[in-house]
Coordinates of C-alpha atoms and ligand atoms in Angstrom, one line a residue:
M1 CA 0.0 0.0 0.0
L2 CA 1.3 3.5 -0.9
Q3 CA 2.1 6.0 1.9
S4 CA -0.8 8.6 2.3
A5 CA 1.2 11.8 1.4
E6 CA 2.6 10.2 -1.7
T7 CA -0.9 8.8 -2.7
R8 CA -2.4 12.2 -2.1
S9 CA 0.0 13.8 -4.6
K10 CA -0.6 11.0 -7.0
L11 CA -4.4 11.6 -6.7
D12 CA -3.8 15.3 -7.6
D13 CA -1.7 14.3 -10.5
A14 CA -4.3 11.7 -11.7
V15 CA -7.0 14.4 -11.6
A16 CA -4.8 16.8 -13.4
H17 CA -4.2 14.2 -16.1
E18 CA -7.9 13.3 -16.7
Q19 CA -8.7 17.0 -16.6
R20 CA -6.2 17.8 -19.3
I21 CA -7.7 15.0 -21.5
Y22 CA -11.2 16.4 -20.8
E23 CA -10.2 20.0 -21.6
S24 CA -8.4 19.2 -24.8
S25 CA -11.3 16.9 -26.0
N26 CA -14.0 19.5 -25.4
P27 CA -13.1 22.9 -26.7
T28 CA -16.6 23.6 -28.0
S29 CA -18.2 22.9 -24.7
R30 CA -15.7 25.3 -23.0
R31 CA -16.4 28.0 -25.6
K32 CA -20.2 27.7 -25.3
F33 CA -20.0 27.6 -21.5
E34 CA -17.9 30.9 -21.5
A35 CA -20.5 32.4 -23.9
A36 CA -23.4 31.3 -21.8
K37 CA -22.1 33.2 -18.8
E38 CA -23.0 36.4 -20.7
V39 CA -26.7 35.7 -20.3
L40 CA -27.1 32.9 -17.6
P41 CA -25.7 33.3 -14.1
G42 CA -22.6 31.2 -14.0
G43 CA -23.5 29.9 -17.5
N44 CA -26.1 27.7 -15.9
T45 CA -29.9 27.2 -15.4
R46 CA -29.9 24.2 -13.3
G47 CA -27.1 24.2 -10.6
S48 CA -27.0 20.4 -10.2
L49 CA -25.7 20.0 -13.7
Y50 CA -22.6 22.1 -13.2
F51 CA -19.2 20.5 -12.7
D52 CA -15.7 21.9 -13.0
P53 CA -13.8 22.7 -15.0
F54 CA -16.8 23.2 -17.2
P55 CA -19.9 21.1 -17.9
L56 CA -20.4 19.4 -21.3
F57 CA -22.8 21.0 -23.6
F58 CA -25.2 18.5 -25.1
S59 CA -26.6 18.9 -28.6
S60 CA -28.8 15.8 -28.8
A61 CA -30.0 12.7 -27.1
R62 CA -31.6 9.5 -28.4
S63 CA -32.4 6.2 -26.7
S64 CA -29.4 5.5 -24.5
K65 CA -26.9 8.0 -26.0
V66 CA -26.2 11.6 -25.5
T67 CA -24.1 13.6 -28.0
D68 CA -22.0 16.7 -27.0
A69 CA -21.2 19.9 -28.7
D70 CA -17.7 18.5 -29.8
G71 CA -19.5 15.5 -31.5
H72 CA -18.7 12.8 -28.9
E73 CA -21.4 10.3 -28.3
Y74 CA -21.7 8.9 -24.8
S75 CA -23.5 5.9 -23.4
D76 CA -25.7 7.7 -20.9
F77 CA -25.5 6.5 -17.3
G78 CA -26.4 10.0 -16.0
N79 CA -29.9 9.8 -17.5
D80 CA -30.9 13.3 -16.4
L81 CA -30.3 12.7 -12.7
T82 CA -32.9 9.9 -12.7
A83 CA -35.6 11.7 -14.9
A84 CA -34.7 9.8 -18.1
L85 CA -35.8 6.5 -16.9
F86 CA -37.2 5.6 -20.3
G87 CA -34.1 6.7 -22.2
H88 CA -34.3 9.6 -24.7
S89 CA -37.2 10.0 -27.0
N90 CA -38.8 6.7 -26.2
E91 CA -40.8 5.8 -29.3
A92 CA -44.1 5.1 -27.5
I93 CA -44.0 8.4 -25.7
V94 CA -42.9 10.3 -28.7
A95 CA -45.8 8.8 -30.8
A96 CA -48.3 9.7 -28.2
L97 CA -46.9 13.3 -28.0
Q98 CA -47.0 13.7 -31.8
A99 CA -50.6 12.6 -31.9
G100 CA -51.3 15.2 -29.2
L101 CA -49.4 18.1 -30.7
D102 CA -52.0 18.8 -33.4
N103 CA -54.8 19.0 -30.9
G104 CA -53.4 22.0 -28.9
V105 CA -50.9 21.8 -26.0
S106 CA -52.5 24.1 -23.5
Y107 CA -56.3 24.1 -23.4
G108 CA -57.0 26.3 -20.3
G109 CA -59.6 23.8 -19.4
T110 CA -60.1 20.4 -17.8
H111 CA -59.6 17.4 -20.1
D112 CA -59.7 13.7 -20.3
H113 CA -55.9 13.2 -20.3
E114 CA -55.5 14.4 -16.7
V115 CA -58.3 12.1 -15.4
A116 CA -56.9 9.1 -17.3
F117 CA -53.4 9.7 -16.0
A118 CA -54.6 10.3 -12.4
R119 CA -56.7 7.1 -12.6
E120 CA -53.7 5.0 -13.6
I121 CA -51.6 6.5 -10.6
C122 CA -54.4 5.8 -8.2
R123 CA -54.7 2.2 -9.5
R124 CA -50.9 1.5 -9.0
F125 CA -50.4 3.2 -5.6
Q126 CA -52.3 1.6 -2.7
S127 CA -52.0 4.8 -0.6
I128 CA -53.2 7.2 -3.4
E129 CA -56.9 7.8 -3.9
R130 CA -56.5 11.4 -5.3
V131 CA -53.7 13.1 -7.2
R132 CA -52.9 16.7 -7.7
F133 CA -50.6 17.5 -10.6
L134 CA -48.0 20.2 -10.4
T135 CA -45.0 21.3 -12.5
S136 CA -42.1 20.0 -10.5
G137 CA -41.1 17.8 -7.6
T138 CA -40.2 20.9 -5.6
E139 CA -43.7 22.4 -6.1
A140 CA -45.3 19.1 -5.1
N141 CA -43.2 19.0 -1.9
V142 CA -44.1 22.5 -1.0
A143 CA -47.8 21.8 -1.6
A144 CA -47.6 18.7 0.5
I145 CA -46.1 20.6 3.4
Q146 CA -48.8 23.3 3.2
L147 CA -51.5 20.7 3.0
A148 CA -50.1 18.9 6.0
K149 CA -50.0 22.1 8.0
A150 CA -53.6 23.1 7.0
E151 CA -54.8 19.6 7.9
T152 CA -53.2 19.4 11.3
G153 CA -53.3 23.1 12.3
R154 CA -49.6 22.8 13.1
C155 CA -46.5 24.6 11.9
L156 CA -43.4 22.4 12.0
V157 CA -42.0 19.8 9.4
L158 CA -39.6 17.2 10.6
G159 CA -37.1 16.2 8.0
F160 CA -33.5 14.8 7.6
F161 CA -30.0 16.2 7.2
G162 CA -29.1 15.4 3.6
G163 CA -32.6 15.2 2.4
Y164 CA -33.3 16.8 -0.9
H165 CA -36.9 17.8 -1.7
G166 CA -36.3 20.5 -4.3
N167 CA -34.4 23.7 -4.7
V168 CA -36.2 25.4 -1.8
L169 CA -36.3 22.4 0.5
N170 CA -32.6 21.5 0.1
W171 CA -31.5 19.9 3.4
L172 CA -28.1 18.9 1.9
E173 CA -27.6 22.6 2.7
P174 CA -30.1 23.4 5.5
E175 CA -28.7 26.9 6.0
S176 CA -29.1 27.9 2.3
E177 CA -30.9 31.2 2.1
M178 CA -32.8 29.7 -0.9
N179 CA -34.7 27.4 1.5
V180 CA -38.2 28.3 2.5
D181 CA -39.6 28.3 6.0
R182 CA -36.2 27.6 7.7
A183 CA -37.7 28.4 11.1
D184 CA -40.3 25.8 10.7
V185 CA -38.1 22.9 9.9
R186 CA -36.5 20.4 12.3
L187 CA -33.9 18.1 11.0
A188 CA -33.1 14.6 12.5
R189 CA -30.4 12.1 11.4
Y190 CA -31.4 9.6 8.7
N191 CA -31.6 6.0 10.1
H192 CA -31.1 7.3 13.7
I193 CA -34.6 7.1 15.2
E194 CA -33.4 8.4 18.6
T195 CA -32.8 11.8 17.0
V196 CA -36.4 11.8 15.6
E197 CA -37.8 10.7 19.0
Q198 CA -35.9 13.5 20.8
I199 CA -37.4 16.2 18.4
V200 CA -40.9 14.6 18.9
R201 CA -40.5 14.6 22.7
E202 CA -39.7 18.3 22.6
E203 CA -42.0 19.6 19.9
G204 CA -44.3 16.7 18.9
E205 CA -47.5 18.7 19.3
D206 CA -46.4 21.2 16.7
I207 CA -45.2 18.7 14.1
A208 CA -47.5 18.7 11.1
A209 CA -45.6 16.2 9.0
I210 CA -42.5 14.0 8.7
L211 CA -41.1 14.3 5.3
V212 CA -38.7 11.6 4.1
E213 CA -37.1 10.0 1.0
P214 CA -37.5 6.3 1.7
I215 CA -34.1 5.9 0.1
M216 CA -32.1 9.2 0.4
G217 CA -31.1 9.9 -3.2
S218 CA -29.1 13.0 -4.0
A219 CA -27.1 12.8 -0.8
G220 CA -25.7 9.4 -1.7
G221 CA -28.2 6.6 -2.0
F222 CA -28.7 5.7 1.7
V223 CA -31.3 3.0 2.2
A224 CA -33.5 3.5 5.2
D225 CA -33.8 0.5 7.5
T226 CA -37.4 -0.7 7.0
A227 CA -37.7 -0.6 10.9
F228 CA -36.8 3.1 10.8
L229 CA -39.5 3.8 8.2
R230 CA -42.0 1.8 10.2
R231 CA -41.2 3.7 13.3
L232 CA -41.7 7.0 11.4
R233 CA -45.2 5.7 10.4
S234 CA -46.1 4.8 14.1
I235 CA -44.7 8.1 15.4
C236 CA -46.9 10.0 12.9
D237 CA -49.9 8.0 14.1
E238 CA -49.1 8.6 17.8
I239 CA -48.7 12.4 17.4
G240 CA -51.3 12.9 14.7
A241 CA -48.9 14.1 12.0
L242 CA -48.8 13.1 8.3
L243 CA -46.1 10.9 6.9
I244 CA -45.0 12.1 3.5
F245 CA -42.9 9.9 1.3
D246 CA -40.9 11.7 -1.3
E247 CA -40.8 9.1 -4.1
V248 CA -39.5 11.4 -6.8
Q249 CA -36.5 9.0 -7.2
T250 CA -37.7 5.8 -5.6
A251 CA -41.0 5.3 -7.4
R252 CA -39.0 3.7 -10.2
F253 CA -38.2 0.6 -8.2
A254 CA -41.7 -0.9 -8.4
V255 CA -45.0 -0.1 -10.2
G256 CA -46.6 0.7 -6.8
G257 CA -43.5 2.7 -5.7
Y258 CA -40.9 1.8 -3.1
Q259 CA -43.8 2.0 -0.5
S260 CA -45.1 -1.2 -2.0
I261 CA -41.7 -2.9 -1.5
V262 CA -41.4 -2.0 2.2
D263 CA -45.2 -2.2 2.6
I264 CA -45.6 1.1 4.4
S265 CA -48.4 3.4 3.6
P266 CA -47.6 7.1 3.8
N267 CA -50.4 9.7 4.1
L268 CA -49.0 11.7 1.1
T269 CA -46.6 10.6 -1.7
I270 CA -44.6 12.9 -3.9
L271 CA -43.9 11.9 -7.5
G272 CA -41.8 13.6 -10.1
K273 CA -39.1 13.4 -12.8
F274 CA -39.7 10.3 -15.0
F275 CA -43.4 10.0 -14.1
G276 CA -44.2 12.8 -16.4
G277 CA -42.8 10.8 -19.4
G278 CA -39.8 13.3 -19.6
L279 CA -41.7 16.5 -19.5
N280 CA -42.0 19.0 -16.7
F281 CA -43.8 17.3 -13.9
G282 CA -44.6 16.9 -10.2
A283 CA -47.5 15.3 -8.4
L284 CA -48.8 14.9 -4.9
G285 CA -51.1 12.0 -4.0
G286 CA -52.8 10.6 -1.0
A287 CA -56.0 9.6 0.8
A288 CA -59.2 11.4 -0.3
R289 CA -59.8 12.8 3.2
H290 CA -56.6 14.9 3.0
M291 CA -56.3 15.5 -0.7
D292 CA -59.9 16.7 -1.1
R293 CA -59.0 20.0 0.6
L294 CA -57.2 20.9 -2.6
G295 CA -60.5 20.7 -4.5
P296 CA -62.2 24.0 -5.2
T297 CA -65.6 22.8 -4.0
H298 CA -64.4 21.7 -0.6
V299 CA -66.0 23.8 2.3
R300 CA -62.5 24.5 3.6
A301 CA -60.8 24.5 0.2
L302 CA -57.2 25.5 0.0
S303 CA -57.0 27.5 -3.2
H304 CA -54.5 26.1 -5.5
G305 CA -53.8 26.7 -9.2
G306 CA -50.9 26.4 -11.6
T307 CA -50.9 27.4 -15.3
F308 CA -49.1 24.3 -16.4
S309 CA -50.2 21.7 -13.9
N310 CA -52.6 20.0 -16.3
N311 CA -50.5 20.7 -19.4
V312 CA -51.9 18.6 -22.1
L313 CA -48.6 17.2 -23.4
T314 CA -47.3 16.3 -19.9
M315 CA -50.5 14.5 -19.2
I316 CA -50.3 12.6 -22.5
A317 CA -46.6 11.8 -22.1
G318 CA -47.0 10.6 -18.4
Y319 CA -50.0 8.5 -19.3
A320 CA -48.3 6.9 -22.3
A321 CA -45.2 6.1 -20.1
L322 CA -47.3 4.3 -17.6
K323 CA -49.5 2.4 -20.0
E324 CA -46.7 1.4 -22.4
V325 CA -43.3 1.7 -20.8
L326 CA -43.4 1.6 -17.0
L327 CA -44.8 -1.9 -17.0
E328 CA -44.2 -4.4 -14.3
E329 CA -42.1 -6.6 -16.6
N330 CA -39.9 -3.7 -17.7
V331 CA -39.3 -2.6 -14.1
D332 CA -38.4 -6.2 -13.0
R333 CA -36.1 -6.6 -16.0
L334 CA -34.3 -3.3 -15.2
N335 CA -34.0 -4.2 -11.5
T336 CA -32.6 -7.7 -12.3
R337 CA -30.0 -6.3 -14.9
S338 CA -29.1 -3.5 -12.4
N339 CA -28.4 -6.1 -9.7
E340 CA -26.2 -8.1 -12.0
L341 CA -24.3 -4.9 -12.9
R342 CA -23.9 -4.3 -9.1
S343 CA -22.5 -7.7 -8.6
A344 CA -20.1 -7.4 -11.5
L345 CA -18.8 -4.0 -10.2
L346 CA -18.3 -5.4 -6.7
R347 CA -16.5 -8.4 -8.0
Q348 CA -14.1 -6.1 -9.9
A349 CA -13.4 -4.1 -6.8
N350 CA -12.9 -7.1 -4.5
S351 CA -10.5 -8.9 -6.9
R352 CA -8.3 -5.7 -6.8
R353 CA -8.9 -5.1 -3.1
V354 CA -10.3 -1.7 -3.7
P355 CA -12.9 -0.7 -1.1
L356 CA -16.3 -0.2 -2.8
Q357 CA -19.9 0.3 -1.5
L358 CA -22.8 0.5 -3.9
G359 CA -25.6 2.4 -2.3
S360 CA -29.3 3.0 -3.2
F361 CA -31.4 0.2 -4.9
G362 CA -31.8 -1.5 -8.2
S363 CA -31.2 0.9 -11.1
L364 CA -29.7 3.7 -9.0
I365 CA -26.3 2.8 -8.0
S366 CA -24.4 5.3 -5.7
T367 CA -20.7 4.6 -5.7
H368 CA -18.8 5.0 -2.5
F369 CA -15.1 4.0 -2.6
Q370 CA -14.9 3.1 1.1
A371 CA -15.0 0.0 3.3
D372 CA -18.3 0.5 5.1
M373 CA -21.7 1.1 3.6
P374 CA -22.8 4.7 4.5
R375 CA -26.3 4.8 6.3
G376 CA -26.5 8.7 6.1
P377 CA -24.5 11.7 4.8
E378 CA -22.2 11.7 7.9
D379 CA -20.8 8.3 6.9
V380 CA -19.6 9.3 3.5
Q381 CA -15.8 9.2 3.2
T382 CA -15.2 9.4 -0.5
P383 CA -13.9 12.9 -1.1
P384 CA -15.1 15.3 -3.9
I385 CA -11.6 15.0 -5.6
F386 CA -12.0 11.3 -6.1
R387 CA -15.5 11.7 -7.4
K388 CA -14.1 14.2 -9.9
L389 CA -11.5 11.7 -10.9
F390 CA -14.1 9.0 -11.4
Q391 CA -16.4 11.2 -13.4
L392 CA -13.8 12.7 -15.7
F393 CA -12.3 9.3 -16.4
M394 CA -15.6 7.8 -17.3
I395 CA -16.5 10.8 -19.6
N396 CA -13.1 10.5 -21.2
N397 CA -13.9 6.9 -21.9
G398 CA -17.3 7.5 -23.5
I399 CA -19.6 7.0 -20.5
F400 CA -21.5 9.9 -19.2
I401 CA -22.0 10.0 -15.4
T402 CA -22.7 12.8 -13.1
R403 CA -20.2 14.2 -10.5
R404 CA -22.0 12.8 -7.6
G405 CA -21.0 9.3 -8.7
Q406 CA -24.5 7.8 -9.1
L407 CA -24.8 5.4 -12.0
T408 CA -28.3 6.0 -13.2
L409 CA -29.6 3.2 -15.4
S410 CA -32.4 3.7 -17.9
M411 CA -34.6 1.2 -19.7
A412 CA -32.8 2.1 -23.0
N413 CA -29.3 1.1 -21.9
T414 CA -28.1 -1.8 -23.9
E415 CA -26.1 -5.0 -23.1
D416 CA -23.1 -3.6 -24.9
E417 CA -23.2 -0.4 -22.8
Y418 CA -23.4 -2.5 -19.5
L419 CA -20.3 -4.4 -20.6
A420 CA -18.5 -1.2 -21.7
L421 CA -19.3 0.3 -18.3
E422 CA -17.9 -2.8 -16.5
N423 CA -14.8 -2.7 -18.6
A424 CA -14.2 1.0 -18.1
F425 CA -14.7 0.4 -14.3
G426 CA -12.1 -2.3 -14.3
V427 CA -9.6 -0.1 -16.1
F428 CA -10.4 2.8 -13.7
L429 CA -9.7 0.5 -10.7
D430 CA -6.6 -0.9 -12.2
R431 CA -5.3 2.6 -12.9
Y432 CA -6.5 4.5 -9.9
G433 CA -7.9 2.1 -7.4
E434 CA -4.9 2.3 -5.1
L435 CA -5.4 6.0 -4.7
T436 CA -8.4 5.3 -2.4
D437 CA -5.6 4.8 0.1
A438 CA -5.4 8.6 0.2
F439 CA -8.6 8.9 2.2
R440 CA -8.9 5.5 4.0
Ligands
PLP1 C1 -36.3 13.1 -3.9 C2 -36.4 14.4 -4.7 N1 -37.4 15.2 -4.4 C3 -37.7 16.4 -5.1 C4 -36.9 16.7 -6.1 C5 -37.2 18.0 -6.8 O1 -37.8 17.8 -8.1 P1 -37.7 18.9 -9.2 O2 -36.3 19.0 -9.6 O3 -38.6 18.4 -10.2 O4 -38.2 20.2 -8.6 C6 -35.8 16.0 -6.5 C7 -35.0 16.3 -7.6 O5 -33.8 15.9 -7.7 C8 -35.6 14.7 -5.7 O6 -34.6 14.0 -6.0

């Protein structure tokens, strides 16, 4: 094993090497990024897509491939931070959209597409009797919190350090001034029920809702113990609060959502990303007795609009995705292939004695180059510099992944791409695996 100081300097050299390749291969992306800064703050519209030294500019995407401005084609294992579950321009969804385009995209009236789509969601989710559509996961989380506050007459939300529920409910950065209602949020530690119980002992009477990702996604793919989730359910019942599952990422794991896997019924569920078939989307669902407050004819109606909430194209795309793509057999096939990929990656690491933990579940694979599986953000030991090395190496080898090191699989990824990913991973470990010594 190398000495740590020596390894650290090798790690710096390795990153510099991969970065030189990246920069020299992508002059057009760099030029476009510099030009974008003239009109977009930091050359960016969506902070989570930025990575240094500059992000790739994409020019097109089809099926499992994305093409950048310099003409490189990548096997896409970033898949729009989980939103592109069906790959890019899925044929069934595109056909439905094309048929819809000629009939008007924004009626300004109620229509059958929203009812059909909602009916299909209610059929799939045991805990959902009514659905409210919105335009993003963020918006759906905000609406869920306001509904819970209205239903309970209370003011606090209990969440978790590292939870990500949208750009104004970002508990990866709880102090961020972009976050709303900071004074009304109490954060506990994920998978540490005693920290939840302590907050409940102190302020239980004021807690309107517990908001949780049943697998913490953006922070690093931490799987909640089922006993932990069950206890959240029973605490909510004991104190009269609503349990909200943010399934924006986890709904992909089963047709009835991850809640059907752990067999726990939340009061409210948040959906987003791929559920809209690739268009702007968010949804809030739950039991009629809570959800009906959002209806305009309720005696205590909570007024709630949203110009694009029932956008015709989104409703058509989401419905087509559910009826033709997000089918049980496709979900099972993806989960199975993802688990095989997990095993192959772990075998590669074990045979080279490189520490590797693969977090999350099924088709979301969070890489952690460390000996123990992290159960929450505080357990993560893989430093940003190693994540940068991993990402730039993969991009330089034709595989697009995001900086956070989450391999996001889509239903469009091909067998050849899985094998290419496995091979590239092996080469990465051969070349750079020993550098994990720098942060052991
Ligand atoms: C679990 C979770 N909730 C909410 C959101 C926010 O969704 P949107 O980006 O559509 O606002 C995200 C987005 O990454 C997410 O992962």
